[in-house]
């Protein structure tokens, strides 16, 4: 069995977009926390942490935690632990997802399951789940832990539904639930729990939860658009992977609404042949109306997020958080 | 993909040994909680709960929770949630273990991974982990959650060590750590967290943790002995599975101490051939001295558990808990 150490990934470091500069110090503390090997006696696990966190990632979820926490006064150590819990949990789900999907590449790097056996990858993901739970418990707030556990339930429920329902074309409601469960539930937990840590009142915590949820929906819709419109170099994986893998996302839903003949290929219960799928991927990439409609859907979610946010006190911290949410939608990578 | 529903397991029901009668009502409430489908909209997940909990199991871990909680006054609802967290987590680890080990049979029933794809089994285990975390958070005590998260870290660390270190003969210390991580850490968390729920003082909580830890060590040593001495019908899997699968447990360690020529087959780094392994399994089964020495090791752990327990106030509840611990060692199944 090859250990991660046998082929160390390049240390990508953090390339912070300007919008994240207000939380740059927080994110630097987070990096140290994510890879902190204290108390880990087993070398392989320290290597695992380096491996799974070295590809960087956008750290958008922790940025939401830190940005939200700046709206009030919270213990910085507890906030860092919350951010670490959110990002570590996100990483744990990626490790298991890549295994389940047989993905070979993520963020331009080989996935863990290309290096480790399936069994070891299962256990590595479990260990990361445990580490995330530990970070969440370290905040010292039972309510944070309850938010975390509820979200974990939603996330895993969504994964199972996607696996058992992958065939065919989902309804818009099923699509919305899928991206809520997969992505927005984590954003929601991030901002809601930040509200708990700052001792916000119930209305403010609800507003922060709604802000995170809607921003997360927007973020995932943009991800689903970029899967068609971006380049393999930027995505770190082939363009059109979602549809090719049988997952029908919003751009495809919009396209298939206007192309019943193509919709029929999916609707009959078996996946269409590869050539047809490639043809639809190309058609969506070239259909400006479809892509614009999908972008509009993301912007509507962003607007809902900002409406919720604007019930909170105005100021520089709120402006910074708004910019982070806008960035999640306007990004091109 | 076959759903569990396609081949429902027999509802085994609970066959309580007399020693568990003092906590029979608690265990009945637990069963309802473990399979409670409230809030689960996805049919498949309700079926999953029925599937994984229908084979019964000994419920020894929840019995330790309930038995310990009777030493003081704790909210029964919180205690039930703690017991459900412990048993659900135990079940989640079995689901992933069976997948990792390629096990086909557990407790005489087909494992989940024989019915579901590997990917679905990974996600089902994750969903059970999430459910366990939810139960633990539902106790409303952050310290319970911290105990739970710490134990989850130990458990997954132990699984990874076992996977990467499976070749060869472990030292006694490595064996002790393995069974602590795999089993005793869960027993320890069960009784320690029960102490937290009853508002026990620090010394009593420490004593309860030590009691659970030592009883868990004894329980696993007995499991390791029964893997050699029991029958396939009682084990629900073939006799000698551990050694055949490359896991060298205490009876084998004791045997190999006295048989250097056989020890050499493992010590050279590659597993011995199947015939030699079968020969050693038969030799251990027939070696009364080896089995007695292993039993003595289990009894020494039990004695340490009872020493810790006896620092707590005497009474019927303590006697009942002592009987549960004795049962964990004296059982023959």
XYZ file of C-alpha atoms in Angstrom:
666
model
C 0.000 0.000 0.000
C 1.431 3.395 -0.936
C 1.418 5.948 1.854
C 0.757 9.594 1.024
C 4.353 10.238 1.947
C 5.513 8.246 -1.051
C 4.316 10.975 -3.400
C 3.945 14.212 -1.465
C 1.659 16.739 -3.130
C 3.022 20.188 -3.892
C 2.423 22.559 -0.985
C 0.034 24.868 -2.770
C -0.116 27.444 0.008
C -2.904 29.980 0.208
C -3.597 32.316 -2.684
C -6.132 34.591 -1.015
C -8.457 36.588 -3.230
C -8.694 40.235 -2.024
C -12.217 39.701 -0.683
C -10.816 37.333 1.960
C -8.156 39.759 3.225
C -10.315 40.928 6.185
C -10.192 37.364 7.502
C -6.622 36.604 6.376
C -5.239 36.343 9.923
C -8.106 34.076 10.903
C -7.469 31.835 7.904
C -3.752 31.652 8.767
C -4.637 30.493 12.298
C -7.037 28.011 10.742
C -4.323 26.461 8.553
C -2.204 25.776 11.618
C -5.205 24.260 13.385
C -6.218 22.067 10.425
C -2.769 20.496 10.206
C -1.952 20.541 13.915
C -0.361 17.178 14.626
C -0.303 17.591 18.405
C -1.522 14.485 20.127
C -1.242 12.463 16.905
C 1.298 9.737 17.591
C 0.719 7.887 14.352
C 2.929 9.381 11.612
C 0.626 8.260 8.861
C -2.165 10.463 10.200
C 0.031 13.551 10.219
C 0.896 12.759 6.609
C -2.805 12.332 5.880
C -3.557 15.817 7.210
C -0.803 17.316 5.050
C -2.111 15.402 2.070
C -5.771 16.361 2.327
C -5.204 19.996 3.255
C -2.214 20.797 1.041
C -4.265 21.311 -2.096
C -5.580 24.448 -0.467
C -9.137 24.645 -1.588
C -11.009 27.928 -1.445
C -11.554 27.888 2.333
C -14.849 29.629 1.578
C -16.704 27.813 4.375
C -14.247 28.864 7.093
C -14.278 32.380 5.615
C -18.046 32.426 6.170
C -17.494 31.397 9.805
C -14.859 34.059 10.409
C -16.765 36.721 8.495
C -19.967 36.030 10.459
C -18.144 35.934 13.802
C -16.822 39.461 13.149
C -20.409 40.745 13.444
C -20.189 40.289 17.204
C -17.753 39.344 19.926
C -16.817 35.705 20.191
C -13.862 33.848 21.691
C -11.399 33.682 18.756
C -10.180 30.247 19.808
C -13.728 28.843 19.744
C -14.358 30.463 16.346
C -11.178 28.901 14.936
C -12.276 25.502 16.261
C -15.679 25.928 14.618
C -14.052 26.861 11.303
C -11.734 23.857 11.612
C -14.702 21.594 12.333
C -16.531 22.840 9.230
C -13.528 22.552 6.886
C -12.404 19.185 8.264
C -15.910 17.790 7.906
C -16.082 19.125 4.340
C -12.770 17.393 3.611
C -13.966 14.128 5.186
C -16.989 14.098 2.893
C -14.761 14.729 -0.139
C -12.566 11.754 0.801
C -15.573 9.438 0.949
C -17.236 11.034 -2.099
C -14.146 10.538 -4.237
C -14.039 6.912 -3.166
C -17.741 6.367 -3.846
C -17.518 8.094 -7.234
C -14.182 6.538 -8.148
C -12.813 10.046 -8.761
C -9.098 10.100 -9.565
C -8.462 13.837 -9.510
C -9.606 16.699 -7.295
C -8.274 20.253 -7.419
C -5.768 18.989 -9.977
C -4.297 16.469 -7.546
C -4.650 12.695 -7.287
C -7.393 11.746 -4.812
C -6.548 9.775 -1.678
C -8.278 6.695 -3.087
C -5.770 6.541 -5.947
C -3.002 6.109 -3.349
C -4.675 4.141 -0.584
C -6.812 1.036 -0.721
C -10.572 1.479 -0.567
C -10.593 0.198 3.008
C -7.911 2.624 4.141
C -9.736 5.485 2.423
C -12.967 4.615 4.247
C -11.126 4.642 7.571
C -9.239 7.855 6.738
C -12.562 9.580 6.065
C -13.933 8.231 9.354
C -10.894 9.552 11.189
C -11.451 12.988 9.628
C -15.135 12.863 10.683
C -13.965 12.126 14.223
C -11.490 15.006 14.102
C -14.224 17.360 12.902
C -16.492 16.266 15.766
C -13.639 16.872 18.182
C -13.128 20.411 16.868
C -16.862 21.109 17.168
C -16.943 19.763 20.734
C -13.879 21.881 21.564
C -15.968 25.030 21.040
C -17.492 24.144 24.412
C -21.033 24.964 23.234
C -23.568 22.139 23.177
C -25.739 24.132 20.777
C -22.875 24.337 18.274
C -22.547 20.579 18.593
C -26.280 20.136 18.014
C -26.114 22.305 14.893
C -23.099 20.310 13.725
C -24.782 16.935 14.325
C -28.042 18.010 12.651
C -26.093 19.191 9.610
C -24.112 15.951 9.481
C -27.424 14.080 9.365
C -28.695 16.229 6.502
C -25.453 15.874 4.594
C -25.308 12.085 4.804
C -29.047 11.750 4.084
C -28.481 13.807 0.933
C -25.567 11.640 -0.174
C -27.599 8.455 0.167
C -30.564 9.961 -1.679
C -28.271 11.039 -4.486
C -26.767 7.574 -4.729
C -30.089 5.751 -4.812
C -31.803 8.341 -6.989
C -29.062 9.108 -9.465
C -30.911 7.801 -12.504
C -33.214 10.131 -14.366
C -34.023 13.823 -14.180
C -34.731 15.257 -10.723
C -37.532 17.726 -10.106
C -36.462 21.269 -9.244
C -37.428 20.507 -5.647
C -35.260 17.387 -5.596
C -32.371 19.403 -7.071
C -32.846 22.109 -4.443
C -32.868 19.526 -1.643
C -29.768 17.864 -3.044
C -27.706 21.058 -3.122
C -29.068 22.081 0.278
C -28.047 18.746 1.773
C -24.712 18.598 -0.033
C -23.527 22.183 0.340
C -25.923 24.750 1.777
C -26.470 22.830 5.029
C -22.759 23.227 5.766
C -22.785 26.965 4.987
C -25.914 27.326 7.118
C -24.307 25.502 10.051
C -21.174 27.650 9.662
C -22.954 30.983 10.012
C -25.616 29.815 12.466
C -22.996 28.356 14.821
C -20.907 31.534 14.495
C -24.002 33.387 15.718
C -24.226 31.057 18.720
C -20.551 31.638 19.565
C -21.041 35.411 19.542
C -24.070 35.102 21.819
C -26.453 36.581 19.235
C -30.201 36.684 19.908
C -32.607 34.169 18.317
C -33.630 36.479 15.451
C -30.047 37.266 14.554
C -29.094 33.589 14.689
C -32.021 32.783 12.394
C -30.930 35.539 10.004
C -27.363 34.251 9.999
C -28.615 30.718 9.309
C -30.739 31.964 6.404
C -27.828 33.995 5.084
C -25.510 30.973 5.128
C -28.142 28.663 3.663
C -28.976 30.946 0.734
C -25.333 31.808 0.085
C -24.575 28.077 0.090
C -27.351 27.412 -2.431
C -25.920 30.164 -4.666
C -22.407 28.761 -4.249
C -23.462 25.272 -5.321
C -25.460 26.515 -8.317
C -22.337 28.398 -9.450
C -20.292 25.231 -8.940
C -22.784 23.384 -11.101
C -22.529 26.080 -13.808
C -18.713 26.087 -13.701
C -18.733 22.332 -14.214
C -19.956 23.185 -17.746
C -18.352 26.559 -18.470
C -14.909 26.337 -16.913
C -11.782 24.633 -18.176
C -10.243 21.392 -17.013
C -7.186 23.313 -15.778
C -9.313 25.543 -13.577
C -11.700 22.843 -12.355
C -8.935 20.384 -11.600
C -11.121 17.717 -13.263
C -12.695 17.212 -16.697
C -15.444 19.629 -17.803
C -18.942 18.130 -17.730
C -18.093 15.568 -15.056
C -21.445 15.929 -13.283
C -23.648 15.022 -16.236
C -21.183 12.404 -17.430
C -21.396 10.818 -13.987
C -25.194 10.803 -14.133
C -25.850 13.857 -11.944
C -28.295 16.250 -13.620
C -27.687 19.760 -12.259
C -29.475 23.077 -12.841
C -27.924 24.022 -16.218
C -28.877 20.589 -17.556
C -32.372 20.843 -16.013
C -32.919 24.172 -17.772
C -31.537 22.845 -21.039
C -33.619 19.663 -20.926
C -36.783 21.709 -20.242
C -36.330 23.164 -23.719
C -35.214 19.935 -25.395
C -37.789 17.221 -24.730
C -36.140 14.818 -27.170
C -32.909 14.906 -25.158
C -34.863 14.764 -21.910
C -36.348 11.499 -23.135
C -32.896 9.919 -23.132
C -32.715 10.333 -19.351
C -36.378 9.986 -18.509
C -36.722 6.397 -19.671
C -34.839 5.215 -16.627
C -31.528 4.186 -18.164
C -28.644 6.560 -18.798
C -28.177 7.698 -22.403
C -25.131 6.531 -24.321
C -21.861 8.397 -23.959
C -22.003 10.204 -27.320
C -25.399 11.682 -26.557
C -24.229 12.867 -23.142
C -21.161 14.517 -24.690
C -23.431 16.202 -27.219
C -25.650 17.641 -24.477
C -22.589 18.831 -22.501
C -21.343 20.671 -25.597
C -24.815 22.089 -26.278
C -25.114 23.460 -22.728
C -21.609 24.975 -22.909
C -22.686 26.838 -26.027
C -26.155 27.896 -24.892
C -25.872 31.445 -23.504
C -29.570 31.548 -22.541
C -29.366 28.396 -20.461
C -26.231 29.587 -18.686
C -27.728 33.037 -18.075
C -30.871 31.489 -16.575
C -28.775 29.369 -14.246
C -26.728 32.429 -13.242
C -29.996 34.255 -12.531
C -31.033 31.457 -10.189
C -27.731 31.795 -8.319
C -28.132 35.573 -8.112
C -31.659 35.186 -6.728
C -30.256 33.008 -3.943
C -27.528 35.564 -3.309
C -30.158 38.327 -3.095
C -32.095 36.269 -0.527
C -28.876 35.758 1.436
C -28.144 39.489 1.470
C -31.739 40.299 2.474
C -31.277 38.097 5.521
C -27.879 39.594 6.270
C -29.216 43.148 6.108
C -31.426 42.557 9.149
C -28.153 42.589 11.111
C -26.435 45.834 12.189
C -24.723 47.715 9.355
C -20.979 48.286 9.440
C -17.642 47.288 7.988
C -17.919 43.705 9.251
C -21.292 43.243 7.547
C -19.946 44.766 4.332
C -16.978 42.384 4.413
C -19.284 39.402 4.890
C -21.485 40.572 2.018
C -18.378 40.711 -0.182
C -17.468 37.160 0.760
C -20.963 35.993 -0.216
C -20.820 37.911 -3.513
C -17.444 36.357 -4.227
C -18.963 32.905 -3.777
C -21.280 33.674 -6.690
C -19.182 35.895 -8.953
C -16.070 33.690 -8.913
C -15.002 31.917 -12.069
C -13.124 29.089 -10.425
C -28.925 -2.473 -6.306
C -30.784 -4.594 -3.787
C -32.394 -2.677 -0.950
C -32.505 -4.245 2.512
C -36.233 -4.487 2.063
C -35.740 -7.055 -0.669
C -34.606 -9.630 1.885
C -35.796 -8.607 5.327
C -33.823 -10.181 8.146
C -35.686 -12.166 10.786
C -36.745 -9.956 13.680
C -34.579 -11.586 16.302
C -36.082 -9.696 19.194
C -34.297 -9.425 22.511
C -33.290 -12.539 24.384
C -32.157 -10.953 27.625
C -29.845 -12.911 29.887
C -30.984 -12.706 33.545
C -28.121 -10.400 34.454
C -29.629 -7.687 32.242
C -33.090 -7.868 33.817
C -32.454 -4.870 36.126
C -32.050 -2.711 33.005
C -34.693 -4.492 30.906
C -37.049 -1.494 30.817
C -34.175 0.765 29.825
C -33.175 -1.593 27.031
C -36.764 -1.703 25.771
C -36.837 2.114 25.583
C -33.484 1.957 23.827
C -34.799 -0.390 21.123
C -37.545 2.086 20.288
C -35.022 4.911 20.184
C -32.523 3.033 17.993
C -35.153 2.337 15.341
C -37.142 5.546 15.756
C -37.912 6.709 12.228
C -39.342 10.071 13.239
C -37.974 12.814 11.071
C -36.625 10.286 8.555
C -38.451 10.974 5.307
C -36.350 8.626 3.223
C -37.840 5.100 3.378
C -34.547 3.453 2.640
C -33.056 4.847 5.842
C -35.863 3.456 7.970
C -35.222 0.103 6.335
C -31.524 0.527 7.039
C -32.227 1.015 10.763
C -34.381 -2.110 10.866
C -31.707 -4.017 9.025
C -28.732 -3.067 11.174
C -30.525 -3.332 14.512
C -32.700 -6.387 13.882
C -29.942 -8.908 14.507
C -30.113 -7.887 18.127
C -26.571 -8.012 19.313
C -25.812 -8.286 22.981
C -26.543 -4.605 23.799
C -23.791 -4.930 26.360
C -22.559 -1.365 25.791
C -25.971 0.234 26.407
C -26.392 -2.058 29.424
C -23.168 -0.575 30.823
C -24.603 2.931 30.301
C -27.901 2.089 31.998
C -26.234 0.099 34.772
C -23.820 2.941 35.537
C -26.546 5.586 35.424
C -28.463 3.697 38.140
C -25.656 4.566 40.584
C -26.975 8.126 40.718
C -29.833 10.267 39.524
C -29.810 11.227 35.859
C -32.477 12.341 33.411
C -33.692 8.999 31.930
C -34.238 10.591 28.523
C -30.626 11.833 28.384
C -29.363 8.422 29.516
C -31.352 6.699 26.765
C -29.907 9.119 24.196
C -26.392 8.375 25.458
C -27.006 4.621 25.211
C -28.415 5.103 21.692
C -25.354 7.158 20.716
C -22.997 4.431 21.953
C -24.867 1.551 20.284
C -25.443 3.432 17.013
C -21.784 4.390 16.833
C -20.805 0.781 17.518
C -23.094 -0.307 14.683
C -21.665 2.330 12.317
C -18.153 1.019 12.912
C -19.332 -2.549 12.235
C -20.856 -1.460 8.902
C -17.553 0.086 7.791
C -15.453 -2.739 9.292
C -17.413 -5.392 7.450
C -16.905 -3.461 4.220
C -13.175 -2.985 4.852
C -12.700 -6.651 5.798
C -14.999 -7.947 3.078
C -16.978 -9.816 5.758
C -20.098 -11.554 4.444
C -21.673 -12.671 7.698
C -22.137 -11.075 11.111
C -24.251 -12.489 13.926
C -25.316 -15.195 11.483
C -26.810 -12.660 9.060
C -25.550 -11.320 5.739
C -23.645 -8.049 6.209
C -24.933 -4.833 4.654
C -22.094 -4.853 2.111
C -23.374 -8.132 0.661
C -26.638 -6.326 -0.232
C -25.524 -2.795 -1.018
C -22.719 -1.540 -3.218
C -19.476 -0.533 -1.517
C -20.311 3.128 -2.085
C -23.770 2.826 -0.539
C -22.297 0.952 2.429
C -19.737 3.729 3.009
C -22.529 6.309 2.993
C -24.809 4.191 5.191
C -22.023 3.991 7.782
C -21.536 7.762 7.553
C -25.248 8.307 8.093
C -25.132 6.095 11.184
C -22.125 8.068 12.484
C -24.159 11.241 12.025
C -27.119 9.710 13.845
C -24.867 8.687 16.729
C -23.475 12.227 16.973
C -27.033 13.553 17.001
C -27.991 11.264 19.885
C -24.897 12.337 21.822
C -25.644 16.022 21.213
C -29.251 15.415 22.297
C -28.029 14.637 25.817
C -27.531 18.398 26.101
C -24.151 18.021 27.839
C -21.091 19.386 26.056
C -18.849 17.204 28.215
C -20.665 14.078 27.019
C -20.077 15.301 23.481
C -16.389 15.856 24.210
C -16.073 12.339 25.631
C -17.883 11.000 22.566
C -15.667 12.910 20.113
C -12.450 11.929 21.903
C -13.503 8.279 21.827
C -14.398 8.503 18.139
C -10.874 9.776 17.483
C -9.333 6.871 19.421
C -11.540 4.358 17.682
C -10.735 5.518 14.147
C -7.026 5.926 14.975
C -7.033 2.311 16.147
C -8.737 1.096 12.973
C -6.156 2.793 10.758
C -3.269 1.439 12.828
C -4.684 -2.044 12.592
C -5.048 -1.739 8.823
C -1.529 -0.468 8.228
C 0.063 -2.718 10.821
C -1.819 -5.942 10.206
C 1.221 -7.931 9.081
C 3.308 -9.670 11.692
C 3.005 -10.269 15.422
C 2.114 -7.263 17.584
C 3.798 -6.613 20.913
C 1.598 -7.055 23.999
C 1.476 -3.261 24.235
C 0.323 -2.951 20.618
C -2.337 -5.611 21.265
C -3.503 -3.773 24.394
C -3.731 -0.483 22.490
C -5.618 -2.150 19.653
C -8.302 -3.621 21.912
C -8.488 -0.390 23.901
C -9.025 1.647 20.722
C -11.407 -0.864 19.159
C -13.546 -1.799 22.161
C -12.536 -0.536 25.588
C -12.614 3.150 24.545
C -16.329 2.760 23.793
C -17.029 1.023 27.132
C -15.006 3.730 28.886
C -16.948 6.510 27.169
C -20.231 4.759 28.035
C -19.631 4.646 31.782
C -17.712 7.950 32.010
C -20.481 9.836 30.192
C -23.099 8.135 32.376
C -21.220 9.588 35.335
C -21.384 13.053 33.773
C -25.147 12.706 33.239
C -25.719 11.809 36.893
C -23.637 14.789 38.008
C -21.009 12.651 39.732
C -17.870 14.218 41.188
C -14.491 14.038 39.420
C -13.219 11.044 41.392
C -16.373 9.048 40.780
C -16.302 9.908 37.070
C -12.672 8.757 36.897
C -13.594 5.542 38.681
C -16.488 4.930 36.298
C -14.193 5.564 33.312
C -11.623 3.093 34.683
C -14.370 0.562 35.364
C -15.666 0.812 31.798
C -12.192 0.746 30.281
C -11.074 -2.354 32.177
C -14.376 -4.139 31.642
C -14.075 -3.339 27.925
C -10.559 -4.769 27.797
C -11.833 -7.940 29.491
C -14.784 -8.110 27.096
C -12.541 -7.909 24.022
C -10.065 -10.483 25.338
C -13.006 -12.849 25.841
C -14.191 -12.074 22.312
C -10.731 -12.935 21.064
C -10.775 -16.218 23.003
C -14.269 -17.127 21.757
C -13.085 -16.599 18.187
C -11.041 -19.772 18.779
C -13.136 -21.766 21.254
C -16.717 -21.177 20.168
C -18.672 -22.715 17.325
C -19.594 -21.185 13.999
C -23.276 -21.354 14.975
C -22.680 -19.342 18.142
C -20.207 -16.876 16.642
C -22.294 -16.252 13.567
C -19.056 -16.498 11.549
C -16.352 -19.130 11.009
C -14.145 -20.067 13.974
C -10.594 -18.659 13.756
C -11.570 -15.707 11.557
C -9.225 -13.299 13.318
C -6.016 -15.223 12.721
C -7.137 -16.290 9.260
C -7.682 -12.608 8.465
C -4.195 -11.721 9.681
C -5.139 -10.351 13.107
C -3.009 -11.905 15.849
C -4.929 -11.731 19.146
C -4.010 -12.706 22.718
C -4.546 -16.488 22.496
C -2.332 -16.551 19.389
C 0.263 -14.299 21.065
C 0.448 -16.665 24.040
C 0.640 -19.713 21.772
C 3.336 -18.204 19.554
C 5.429 -17.302 22.620
C 5.784 -21.028 23.224
C 6.171 -22.008 19.569
C 9.012 -20.000 18.035
C 8.963 -22.062 14.824
C 5.345 -21.050 14.168
C 6.076 -17.481 15.252
C 8.681 -17.357 12.498
C 5.968 -17.845 9.888
C 4.437 -14.484 10.852
C 7.557 -12.653 11.912
C 9.204 -12.674 8.496
C 6.789 -10.027 7.289
C 4.574 -12.059 4.997
C 1.567 -14.074 6.125
C 2.066 -17.845 6.385
C 0.246 -20.087 3.944
C -3.334 -21.112 4.644
C -2.557 -24.673 5.784
C -0.133 -23.457 8.419
C -2.647 -20.921 9.711
C -5.340 -23.582 9.961
C -2.883 -25.780 11.851
C -2.180 -23.042 14.381
C -5.918 -22.347 14.807
C -6.504 -26.031 15.586
C -3.508 -26.138 17.932
C -4.781 -23.135 19.903
C -8.287 -24.618 20.112
C -6.767 -27.743 21.670
C -4.295 -26.042 24.007
C -5.961 -25.764 27.427
C -2.961 -23.937 28.934
C -2.995 -21.218 26.297
C -6.739 -20.712 26.663
C -6.514 -20.667 30.461
C -3.744 -18.050 30.337
C -5.860 -15.872 28.061
C -8.868 -16.293 30.392
C -6.625 -15.267 33.295
C -5.732 -12.072 31.441
C -9.429 -11.297 30.981
C -10.138 -12.011 34.649
C -7.291 -9.709 35.712
C -8.900 -6.910 33.709
C -12.262 -7.713 35.276
C -10.691 -7.565 38.732
C -9.238 -4.131 37.930
C -12.682 -3.009 36.721
C -14.331 -4.174 39.943
C -11.634 -2.525 42.073
C -12.482 0.773 40.400
C -16.203 0.172 40.792
C -15.881 -0.572 44.497
C -14.728 2.980 45.224
C -18.361 3.945 44.498
C -21.125 3.623 47.121
C -22.248 0.048 47.797
C -25.808 -0.998 47.094
C -28.079 -2.950 44.789
C -27.292 -0.758 41.771
C -23.561 -1.339 42.168
C -24.112 -5.073 42.587
C -26.193 -5.133 39.405
C -23.468 -3.288 37.486
C -20.843 -5.701 38.821
C -22.945 -8.585 37.541
C -23.151 -7.008 34.088
C -19.349 -6.686 34.012
C -18.904 -10.286 35.170
C -21.299 -11.418 32.482
C -19.164 -9.675 29.840
C -16.306 -11.985 30.843
C -18.031 -15.217 31.823
C -20.268 -15.428 28.757
C -19.702 -18.172 26.202
C -21.199 -16.345 23.200
